Short mmCIF file of C-alpha atoms (C1' of nucleotides) in Angstrom, two decimals:
data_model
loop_
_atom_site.label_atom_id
_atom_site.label_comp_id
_atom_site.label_asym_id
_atom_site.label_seq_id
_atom_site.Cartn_x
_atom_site.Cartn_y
_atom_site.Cartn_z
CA UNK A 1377 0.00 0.00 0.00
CA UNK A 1378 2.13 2.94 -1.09
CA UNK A 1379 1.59 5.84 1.00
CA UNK A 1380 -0.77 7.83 -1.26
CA UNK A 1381 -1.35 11.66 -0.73
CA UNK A 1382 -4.75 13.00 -0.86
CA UNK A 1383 -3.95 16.71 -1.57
CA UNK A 1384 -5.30 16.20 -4.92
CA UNK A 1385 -8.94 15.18 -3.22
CA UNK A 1386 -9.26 17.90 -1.59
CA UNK A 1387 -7.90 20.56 -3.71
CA UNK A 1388 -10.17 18.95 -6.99
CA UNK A 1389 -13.09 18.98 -4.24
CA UNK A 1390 -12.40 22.48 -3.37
CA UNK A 1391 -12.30 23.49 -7.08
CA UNK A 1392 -15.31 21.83 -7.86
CA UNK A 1393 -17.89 23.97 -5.91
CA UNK A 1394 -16.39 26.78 -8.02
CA UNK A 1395 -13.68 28.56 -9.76
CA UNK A 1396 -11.20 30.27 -7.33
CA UNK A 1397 -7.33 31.29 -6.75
CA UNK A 1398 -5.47 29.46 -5.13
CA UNK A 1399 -5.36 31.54 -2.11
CA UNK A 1400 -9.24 31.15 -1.97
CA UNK A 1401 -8.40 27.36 -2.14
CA UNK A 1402 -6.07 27.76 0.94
CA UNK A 1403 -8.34 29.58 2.69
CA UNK A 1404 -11.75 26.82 2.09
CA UNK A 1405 -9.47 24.20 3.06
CA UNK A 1406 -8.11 25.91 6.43
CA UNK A 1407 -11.89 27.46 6.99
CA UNK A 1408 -14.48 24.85 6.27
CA UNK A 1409 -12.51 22.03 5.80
CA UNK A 1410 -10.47 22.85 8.69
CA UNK A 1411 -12.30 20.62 11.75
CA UNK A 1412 -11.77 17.27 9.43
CA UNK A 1413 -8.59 18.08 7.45
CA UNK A 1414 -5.50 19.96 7.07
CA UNK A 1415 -2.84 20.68 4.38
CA UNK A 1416 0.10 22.69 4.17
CA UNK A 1417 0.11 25.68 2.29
CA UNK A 1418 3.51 24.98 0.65
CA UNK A 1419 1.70 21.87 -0.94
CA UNK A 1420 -1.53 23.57 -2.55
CA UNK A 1421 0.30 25.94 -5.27
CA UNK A 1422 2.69 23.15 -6.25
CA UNK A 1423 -0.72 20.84 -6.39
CA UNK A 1424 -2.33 23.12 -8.37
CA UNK A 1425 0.27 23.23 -10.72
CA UNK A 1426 0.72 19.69 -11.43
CA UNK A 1427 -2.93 19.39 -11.66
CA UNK A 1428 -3.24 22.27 -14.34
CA UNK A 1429 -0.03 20.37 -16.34
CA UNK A 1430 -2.01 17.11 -16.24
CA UNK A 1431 -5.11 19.12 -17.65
CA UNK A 1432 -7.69 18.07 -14.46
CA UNK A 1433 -7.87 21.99 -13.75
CA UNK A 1434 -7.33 25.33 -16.31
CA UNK A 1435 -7.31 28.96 -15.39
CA UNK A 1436 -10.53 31.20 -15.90
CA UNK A 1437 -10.24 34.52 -16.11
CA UNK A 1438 -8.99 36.58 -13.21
CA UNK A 1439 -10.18 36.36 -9.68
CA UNK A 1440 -11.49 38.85 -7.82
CA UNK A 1441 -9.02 41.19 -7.66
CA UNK A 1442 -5.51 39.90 -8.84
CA UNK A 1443 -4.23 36.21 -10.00
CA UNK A 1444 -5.95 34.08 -11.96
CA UNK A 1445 -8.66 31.75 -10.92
CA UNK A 1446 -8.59 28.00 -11.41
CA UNK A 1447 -11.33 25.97 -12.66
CA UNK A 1448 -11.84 22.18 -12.62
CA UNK A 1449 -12.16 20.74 -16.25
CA UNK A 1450 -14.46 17.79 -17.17
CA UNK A 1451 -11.40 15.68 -16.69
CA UNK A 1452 -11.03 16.94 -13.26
CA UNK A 1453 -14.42 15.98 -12.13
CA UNK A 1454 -13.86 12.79 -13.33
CA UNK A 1455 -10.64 12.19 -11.45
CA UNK A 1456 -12.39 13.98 -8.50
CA UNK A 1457 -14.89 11.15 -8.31
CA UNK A 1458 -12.07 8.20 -9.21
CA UNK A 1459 -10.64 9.75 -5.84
CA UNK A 1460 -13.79 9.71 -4.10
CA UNK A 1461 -13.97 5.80 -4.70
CA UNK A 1462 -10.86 4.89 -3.75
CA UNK A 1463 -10.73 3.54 0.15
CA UNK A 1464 -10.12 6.42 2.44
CA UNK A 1465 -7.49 6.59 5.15
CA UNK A 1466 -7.30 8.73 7.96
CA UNK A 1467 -4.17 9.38 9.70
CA UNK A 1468 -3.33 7.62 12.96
CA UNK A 1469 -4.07 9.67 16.01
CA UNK A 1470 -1.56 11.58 17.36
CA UNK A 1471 -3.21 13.91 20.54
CA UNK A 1472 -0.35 14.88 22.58
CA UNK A 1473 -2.92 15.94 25.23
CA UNK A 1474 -4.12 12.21 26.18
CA UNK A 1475 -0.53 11.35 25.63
CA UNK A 1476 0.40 13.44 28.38
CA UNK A 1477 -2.71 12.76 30.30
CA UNK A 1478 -1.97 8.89 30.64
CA UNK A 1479 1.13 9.54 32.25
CA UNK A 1480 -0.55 11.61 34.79
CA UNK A 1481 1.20 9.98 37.28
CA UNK A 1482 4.34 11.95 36.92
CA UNK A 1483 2.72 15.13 36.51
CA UNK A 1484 1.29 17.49 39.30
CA UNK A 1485 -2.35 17.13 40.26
CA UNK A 1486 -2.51 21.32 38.94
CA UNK A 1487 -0.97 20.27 35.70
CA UNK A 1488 -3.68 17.36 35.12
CA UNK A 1489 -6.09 20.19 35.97
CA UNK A 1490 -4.69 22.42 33.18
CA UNK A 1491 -4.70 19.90 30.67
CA UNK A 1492 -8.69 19.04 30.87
CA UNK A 1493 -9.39 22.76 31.37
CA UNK A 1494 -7.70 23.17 28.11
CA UNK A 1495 -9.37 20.26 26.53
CA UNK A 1496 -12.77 21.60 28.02
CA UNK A 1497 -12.18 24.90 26.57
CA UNK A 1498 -11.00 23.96 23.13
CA UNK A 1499 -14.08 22.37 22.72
CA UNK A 1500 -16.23 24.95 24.06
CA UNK A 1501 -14.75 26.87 21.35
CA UNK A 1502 -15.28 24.64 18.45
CA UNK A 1503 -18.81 24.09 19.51
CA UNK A 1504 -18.91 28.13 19.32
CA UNK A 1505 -17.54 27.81 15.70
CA UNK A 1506 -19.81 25.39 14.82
CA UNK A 1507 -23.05 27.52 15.66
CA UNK A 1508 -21.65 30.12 12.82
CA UNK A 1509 -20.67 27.75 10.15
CA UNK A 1510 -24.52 26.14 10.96
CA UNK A 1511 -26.09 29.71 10.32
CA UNK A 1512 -23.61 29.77 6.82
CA UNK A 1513 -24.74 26.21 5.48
CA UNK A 1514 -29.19 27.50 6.37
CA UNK A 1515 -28.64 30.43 3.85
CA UNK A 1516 -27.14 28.03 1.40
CA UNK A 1517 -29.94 25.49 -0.16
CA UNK A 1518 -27.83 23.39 -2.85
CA UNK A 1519 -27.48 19.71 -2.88
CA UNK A 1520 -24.24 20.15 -1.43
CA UNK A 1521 -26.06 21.47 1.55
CA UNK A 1522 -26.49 17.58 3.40
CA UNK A 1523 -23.68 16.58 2.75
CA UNK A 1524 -21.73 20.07 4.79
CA UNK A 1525 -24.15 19.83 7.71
CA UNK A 1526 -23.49 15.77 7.66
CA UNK A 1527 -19.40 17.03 8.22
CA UNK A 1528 -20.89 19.68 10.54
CA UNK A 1529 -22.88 17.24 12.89
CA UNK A 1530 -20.06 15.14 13.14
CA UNK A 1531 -17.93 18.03 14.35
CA UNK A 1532 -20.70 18.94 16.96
CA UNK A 1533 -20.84 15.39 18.16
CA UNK A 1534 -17.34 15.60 18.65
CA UNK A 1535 -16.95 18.51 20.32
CA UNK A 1536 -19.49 17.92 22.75
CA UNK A 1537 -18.45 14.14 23.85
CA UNK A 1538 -15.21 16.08 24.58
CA UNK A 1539 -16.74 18.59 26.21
CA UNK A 1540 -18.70 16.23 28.46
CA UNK A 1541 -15.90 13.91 29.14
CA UNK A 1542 -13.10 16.86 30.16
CA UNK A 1543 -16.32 17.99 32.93
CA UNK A 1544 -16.31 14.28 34.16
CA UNK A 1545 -12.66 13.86 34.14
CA UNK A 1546 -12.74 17.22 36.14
CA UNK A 1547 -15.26 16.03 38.78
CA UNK A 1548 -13.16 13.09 38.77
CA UNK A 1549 -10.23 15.11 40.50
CA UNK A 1550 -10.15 15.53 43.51
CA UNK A 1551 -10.80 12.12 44.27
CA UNK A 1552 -7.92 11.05 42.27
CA UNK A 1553 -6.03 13.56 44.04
CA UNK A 1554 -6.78 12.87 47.82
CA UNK A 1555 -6.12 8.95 46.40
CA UNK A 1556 -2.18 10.11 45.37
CA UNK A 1557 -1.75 12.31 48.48
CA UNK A 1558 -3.03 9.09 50.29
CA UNK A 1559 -0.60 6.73 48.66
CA UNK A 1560 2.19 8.95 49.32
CA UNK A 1561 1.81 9.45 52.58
CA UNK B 817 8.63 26.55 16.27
CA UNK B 818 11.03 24.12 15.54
CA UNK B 819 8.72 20.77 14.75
CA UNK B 820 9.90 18.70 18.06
CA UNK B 821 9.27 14.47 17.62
CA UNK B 822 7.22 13.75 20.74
CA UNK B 823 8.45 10.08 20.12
CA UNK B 824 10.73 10.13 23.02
CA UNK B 825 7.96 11.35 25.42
CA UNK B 826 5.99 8.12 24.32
CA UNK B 827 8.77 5.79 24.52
CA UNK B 828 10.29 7.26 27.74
CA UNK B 829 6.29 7.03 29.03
CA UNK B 830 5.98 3.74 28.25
CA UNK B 831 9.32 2.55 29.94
CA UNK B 832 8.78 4.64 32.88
CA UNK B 833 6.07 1.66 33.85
CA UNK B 834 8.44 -0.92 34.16
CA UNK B 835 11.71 -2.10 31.93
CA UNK B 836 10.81 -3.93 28.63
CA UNK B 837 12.60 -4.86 25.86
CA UNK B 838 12.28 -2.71 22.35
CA UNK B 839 9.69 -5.32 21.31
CA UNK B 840 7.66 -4.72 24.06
CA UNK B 841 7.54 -1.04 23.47
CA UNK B 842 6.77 -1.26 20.03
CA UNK B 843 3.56 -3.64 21.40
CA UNK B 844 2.73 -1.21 24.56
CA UNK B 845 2.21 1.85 21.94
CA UNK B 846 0.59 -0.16 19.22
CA UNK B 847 -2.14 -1.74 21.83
CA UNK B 848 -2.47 0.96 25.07
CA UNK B 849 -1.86 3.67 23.23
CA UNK B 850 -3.03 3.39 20.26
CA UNK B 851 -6.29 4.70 19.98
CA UNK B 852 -4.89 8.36 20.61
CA UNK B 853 -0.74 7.38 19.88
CA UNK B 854 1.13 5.95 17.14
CA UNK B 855 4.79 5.21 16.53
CA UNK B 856 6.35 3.93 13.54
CA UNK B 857 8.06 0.78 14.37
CA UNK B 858 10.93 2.45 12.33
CA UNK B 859 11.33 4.91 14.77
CA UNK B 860 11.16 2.96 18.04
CA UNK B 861 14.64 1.41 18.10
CA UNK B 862 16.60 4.24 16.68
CA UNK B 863 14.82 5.90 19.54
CA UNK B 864 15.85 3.26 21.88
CA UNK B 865 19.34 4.14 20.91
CA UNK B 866 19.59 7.53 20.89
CA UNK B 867 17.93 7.56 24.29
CA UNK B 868 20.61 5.13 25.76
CA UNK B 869 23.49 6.86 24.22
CA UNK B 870 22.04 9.91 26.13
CA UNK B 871 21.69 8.06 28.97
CA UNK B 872 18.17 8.45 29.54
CA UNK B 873 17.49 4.71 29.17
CA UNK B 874 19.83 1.76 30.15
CA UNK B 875 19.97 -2.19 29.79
CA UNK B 876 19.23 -4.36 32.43
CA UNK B 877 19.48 -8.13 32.21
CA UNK B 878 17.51 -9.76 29.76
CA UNK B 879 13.94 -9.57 28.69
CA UNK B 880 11.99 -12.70 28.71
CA UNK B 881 13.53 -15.20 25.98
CA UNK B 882 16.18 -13.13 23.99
CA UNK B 883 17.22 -9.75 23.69
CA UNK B 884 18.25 -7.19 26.50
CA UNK B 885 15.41 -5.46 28.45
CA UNK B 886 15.27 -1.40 28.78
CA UNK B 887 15.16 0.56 31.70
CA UNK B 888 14.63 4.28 32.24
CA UNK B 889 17.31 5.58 34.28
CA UNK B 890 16.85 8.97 37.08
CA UNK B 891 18.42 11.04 34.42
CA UNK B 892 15.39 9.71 31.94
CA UNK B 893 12.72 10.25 34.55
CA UNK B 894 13.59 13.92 34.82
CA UNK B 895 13.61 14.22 31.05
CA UNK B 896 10.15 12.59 30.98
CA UNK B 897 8.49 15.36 33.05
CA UNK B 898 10.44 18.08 31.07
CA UNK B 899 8.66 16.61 27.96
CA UNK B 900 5.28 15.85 30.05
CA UNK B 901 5.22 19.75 30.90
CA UNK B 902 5.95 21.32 27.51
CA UNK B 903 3.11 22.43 25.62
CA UNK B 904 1.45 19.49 23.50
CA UNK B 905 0.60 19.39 19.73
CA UNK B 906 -2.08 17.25 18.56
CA UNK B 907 -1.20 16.47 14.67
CA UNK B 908 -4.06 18.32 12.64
CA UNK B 909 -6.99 16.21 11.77
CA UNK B 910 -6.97 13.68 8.47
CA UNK B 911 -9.98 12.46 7.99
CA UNK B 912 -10.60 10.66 5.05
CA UNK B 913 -13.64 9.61 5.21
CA UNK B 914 -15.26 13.20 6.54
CA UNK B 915 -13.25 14.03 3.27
CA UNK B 916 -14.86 12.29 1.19
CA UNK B 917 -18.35 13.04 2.65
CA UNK B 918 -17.83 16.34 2.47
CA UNK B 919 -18.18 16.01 -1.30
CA UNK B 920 -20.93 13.24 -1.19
CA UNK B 921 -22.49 15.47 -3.72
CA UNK B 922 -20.49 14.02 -6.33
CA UNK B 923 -21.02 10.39 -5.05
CA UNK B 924 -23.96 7.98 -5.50
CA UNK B 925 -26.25 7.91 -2.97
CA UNK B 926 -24.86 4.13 -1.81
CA UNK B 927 -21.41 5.18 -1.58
CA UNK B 928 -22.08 7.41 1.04
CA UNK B 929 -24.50 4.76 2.57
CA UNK B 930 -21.46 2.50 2.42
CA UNK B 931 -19.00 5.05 3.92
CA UNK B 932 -21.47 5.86 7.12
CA UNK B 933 -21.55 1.94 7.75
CA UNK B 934 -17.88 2.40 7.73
CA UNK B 935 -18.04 4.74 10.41
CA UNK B 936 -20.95 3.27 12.35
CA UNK B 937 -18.87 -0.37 12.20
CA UNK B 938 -15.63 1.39 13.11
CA UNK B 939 -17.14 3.14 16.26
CA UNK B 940 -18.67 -0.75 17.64
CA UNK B 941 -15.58 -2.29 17.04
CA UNK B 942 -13.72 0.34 19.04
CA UNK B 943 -16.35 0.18 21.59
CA UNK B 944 -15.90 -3.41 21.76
CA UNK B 945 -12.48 -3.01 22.47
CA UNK B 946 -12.23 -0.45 25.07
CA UNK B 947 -14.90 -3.05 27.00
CA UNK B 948 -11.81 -5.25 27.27
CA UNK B 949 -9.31 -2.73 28.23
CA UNK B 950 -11.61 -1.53 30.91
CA UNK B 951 -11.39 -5.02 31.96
CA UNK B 952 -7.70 -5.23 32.33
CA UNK B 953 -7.40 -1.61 33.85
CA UNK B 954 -10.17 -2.97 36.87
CA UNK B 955 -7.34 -5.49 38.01
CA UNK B 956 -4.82 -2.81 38.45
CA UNK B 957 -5.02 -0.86 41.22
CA UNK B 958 -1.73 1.37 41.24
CA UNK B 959 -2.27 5.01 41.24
CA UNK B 960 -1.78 5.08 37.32
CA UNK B 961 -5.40 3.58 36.94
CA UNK B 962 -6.48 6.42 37.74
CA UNK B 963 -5.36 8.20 34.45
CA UNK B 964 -5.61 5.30 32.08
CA UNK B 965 -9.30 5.27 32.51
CA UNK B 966 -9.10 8.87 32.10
CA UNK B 967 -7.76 8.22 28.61
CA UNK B 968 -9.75 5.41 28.48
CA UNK B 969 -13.01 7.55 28.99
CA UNK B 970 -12.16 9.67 26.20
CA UNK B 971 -12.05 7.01 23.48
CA UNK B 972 -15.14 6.18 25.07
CA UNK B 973 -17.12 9.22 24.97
CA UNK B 974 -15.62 9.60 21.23
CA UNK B 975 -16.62 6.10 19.90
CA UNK B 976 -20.12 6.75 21.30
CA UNK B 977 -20.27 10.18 19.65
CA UNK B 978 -19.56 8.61 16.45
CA UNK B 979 -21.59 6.09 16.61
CA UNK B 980 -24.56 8.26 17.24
CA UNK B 981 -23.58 10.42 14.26
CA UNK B 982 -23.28 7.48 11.88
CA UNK B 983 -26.99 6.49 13.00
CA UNK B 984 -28.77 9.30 12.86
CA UNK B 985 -27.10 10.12 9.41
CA UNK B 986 -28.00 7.00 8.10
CA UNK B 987 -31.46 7.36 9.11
CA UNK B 988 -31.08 10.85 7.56
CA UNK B 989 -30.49 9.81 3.98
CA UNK B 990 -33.57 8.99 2.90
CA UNK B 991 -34.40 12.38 2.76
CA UNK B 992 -31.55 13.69 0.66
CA UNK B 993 -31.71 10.59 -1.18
CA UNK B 994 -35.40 12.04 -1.98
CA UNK B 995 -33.99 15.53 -2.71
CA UNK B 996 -31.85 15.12 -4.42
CA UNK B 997 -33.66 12.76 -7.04
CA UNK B 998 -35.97 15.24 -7.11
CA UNK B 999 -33.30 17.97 -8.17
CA UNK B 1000 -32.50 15.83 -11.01
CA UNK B 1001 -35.76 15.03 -12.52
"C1'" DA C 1429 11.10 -29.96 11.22
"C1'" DG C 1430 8.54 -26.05 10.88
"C1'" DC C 1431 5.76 -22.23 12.20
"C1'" DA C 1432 4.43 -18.39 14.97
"C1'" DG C 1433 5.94 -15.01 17.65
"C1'" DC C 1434 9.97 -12.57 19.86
"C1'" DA C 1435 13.62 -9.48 18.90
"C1'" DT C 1436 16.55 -5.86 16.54
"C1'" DG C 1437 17.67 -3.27 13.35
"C1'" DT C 1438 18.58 -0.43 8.39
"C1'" DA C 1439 17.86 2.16 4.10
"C1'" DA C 1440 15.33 4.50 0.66
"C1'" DG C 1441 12.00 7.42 -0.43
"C1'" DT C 1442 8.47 10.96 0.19
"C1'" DG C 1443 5.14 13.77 2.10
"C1'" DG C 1444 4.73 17.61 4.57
"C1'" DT C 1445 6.07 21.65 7.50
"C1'" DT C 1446 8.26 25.90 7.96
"C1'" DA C 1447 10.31 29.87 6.66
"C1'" DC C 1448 11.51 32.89 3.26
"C1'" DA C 1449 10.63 36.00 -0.75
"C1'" DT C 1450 7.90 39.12 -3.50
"C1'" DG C 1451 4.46 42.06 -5.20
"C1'" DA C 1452 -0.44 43.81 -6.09
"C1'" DT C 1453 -4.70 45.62 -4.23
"C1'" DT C 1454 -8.00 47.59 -1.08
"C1'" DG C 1455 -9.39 50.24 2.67
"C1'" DT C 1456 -8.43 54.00 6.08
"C1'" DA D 1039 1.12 56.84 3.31
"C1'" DC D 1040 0.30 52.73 5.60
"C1'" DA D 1041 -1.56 48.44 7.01
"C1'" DA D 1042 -3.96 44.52 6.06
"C1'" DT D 1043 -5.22 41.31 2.98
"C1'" DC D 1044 -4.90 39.12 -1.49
"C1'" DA D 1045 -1.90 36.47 -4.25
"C1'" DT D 1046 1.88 33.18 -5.77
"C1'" DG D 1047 5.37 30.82 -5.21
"C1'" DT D 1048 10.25 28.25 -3.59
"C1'" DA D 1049 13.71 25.80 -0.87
"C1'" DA D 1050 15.44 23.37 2.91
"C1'" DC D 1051 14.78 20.40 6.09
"C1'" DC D 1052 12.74 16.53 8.76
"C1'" DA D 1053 9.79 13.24 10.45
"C1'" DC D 1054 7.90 9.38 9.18
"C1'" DT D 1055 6.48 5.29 6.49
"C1'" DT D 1056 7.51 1.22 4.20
"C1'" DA D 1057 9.94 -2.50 3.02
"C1'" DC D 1058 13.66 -5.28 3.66
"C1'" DA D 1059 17.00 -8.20 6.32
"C1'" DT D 1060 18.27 -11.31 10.00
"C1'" DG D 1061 18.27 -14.46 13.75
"C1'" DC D 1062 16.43 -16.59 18.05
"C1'" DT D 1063 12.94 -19.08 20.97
"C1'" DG D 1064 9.10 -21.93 22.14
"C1'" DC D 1065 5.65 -24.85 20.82
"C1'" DT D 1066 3.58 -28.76 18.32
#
DNA sequence: AGCAGCATGTAAGTGGTTACATGATTGT
DNA sequence: ACAATCATGTAACCACTTACATGCTGCT
């Protein structure tokens, strides 16, 4: 299984809910893309490159103000959906918060403390960001509409099982801490 | 912001529960950790090395059948909680199948069908696994427990949030199945 | 005798991050 | 004028994955 990059996905998907520059790409794939996936800005221009040498994306006009925007060509679309098929993977997990919270046991009962408040906040605030992209995907009635608020709902699930486990782990404190200060003494 | 490996907090954090041989740490992170860690096995014993040279880790009699167990030394201890108290990064998200869902628009209505069983499987199958880790964590009564059901908890909370997603957006695509029919004739 | 699992590594390749570099345009 | 944003790239570095290579031990 060679290890298969799926910039092209996402900058073909991007593309094909409209002609844009490639800084507009950056910027959908930080925004709205940016609670499921992730991809380096030094990889996007170069990506849109290749693709427009391969013929899978062409440039339309200019954009709004300066540049040139990119549109996806018939070709495009087709690889677009060839992607789609193909099996999806998803990168292993790597949350340096849980890391850190497993060995707990070397760290200081305040410094456990910070790292659920932190986890508790972070996903008060996506839950927060959430409620605006939710009011952006009502005013927009397309097919494509399911399928964002599908992403979306995901997102919200996520962010409030966090939520609601950080609050437990954080009740779960002081017991944990009077059962430490016990053991040691 | 240099990019910093956190692979020597993991492998320091898994020998700072007892000495084990490289093996052995390549198996603790691959089963314990793994549904929030991952190390390449590449990595591991280069790692192991590089650790020993610094003298963070040292060998200490044999493991089991062959090879030379590992042991984290005083010097390695302090290094852990260094590592434990520096800010953690949490790799941004890659997730191919939100990806792909995203832009379900250009997908037949049974792809995506087949993607959210995906998901829906993937969440019971993790849910059916943390069932036995809780089991192992209930004999163990040191004052780590405490923390690995902490981290436990959160794969928890997260299967169960997915799993309630995949449901209720299963039972939701009859409707856009509907729609978007209608939108085409 | 043979297989599964234990055990330890290396080497090539690549995907991706980060930082740097440059200039146009719009708003104040 | 000046700042912020739009816009397009490049280059170096590195972390990581994958595949390969090798041998031992315990069981049947």
């Amino acid at each position: 299984m060679p290890r298969r990059s799926q910039t092209d996905l996402a900058v073909l998907g991007a593309l094909s809910t409209g002609p844009m520059t490639g800084y507009e790409v950056r910027r959908l794939i930080a925004g709205t893309l940016g609670h499921f996936w992730s991809e380096s800005f030094g990889q996007i221009y170069p990506t849109l490159t290749r693709l427009e040498r391969g013929g899978l994306v062409r440039r339309s006009g200019t954009g709004r103000t300066s540049g040139s925007a990119l549109e996806i060509t018939t070709a495009g679309t087709a690889r677009l959906r060839e992607l789609l098929a193909e099996p999806h993977v998803t990168t292993p997990p790597r949350n340096g918060l849980l890391l850190r919270l497993f060995f707990g046991s070397h760290l200081s009962s305040d410094e456990v403390e910070s790292l659920l408040h932190q986890a508790r906040d972070r996903a008060r605030e996506a839950l927060a960001g959430y409620e605006t992209v939710r009011d952006d995907i009502a005013g927009d009635d397309s097919h494509e509409q399911a399928y964002r608020t599908m992403t979306l709902s995901f997102g919200e699930h996520a962010a409030r099982a966090q939520l609601a486990w950080a609050e437990e782990s954080l009740a779960a404190l002081p017991a944990i801490r009077e059962g430490s200060s016990r053991a040691r003494g």
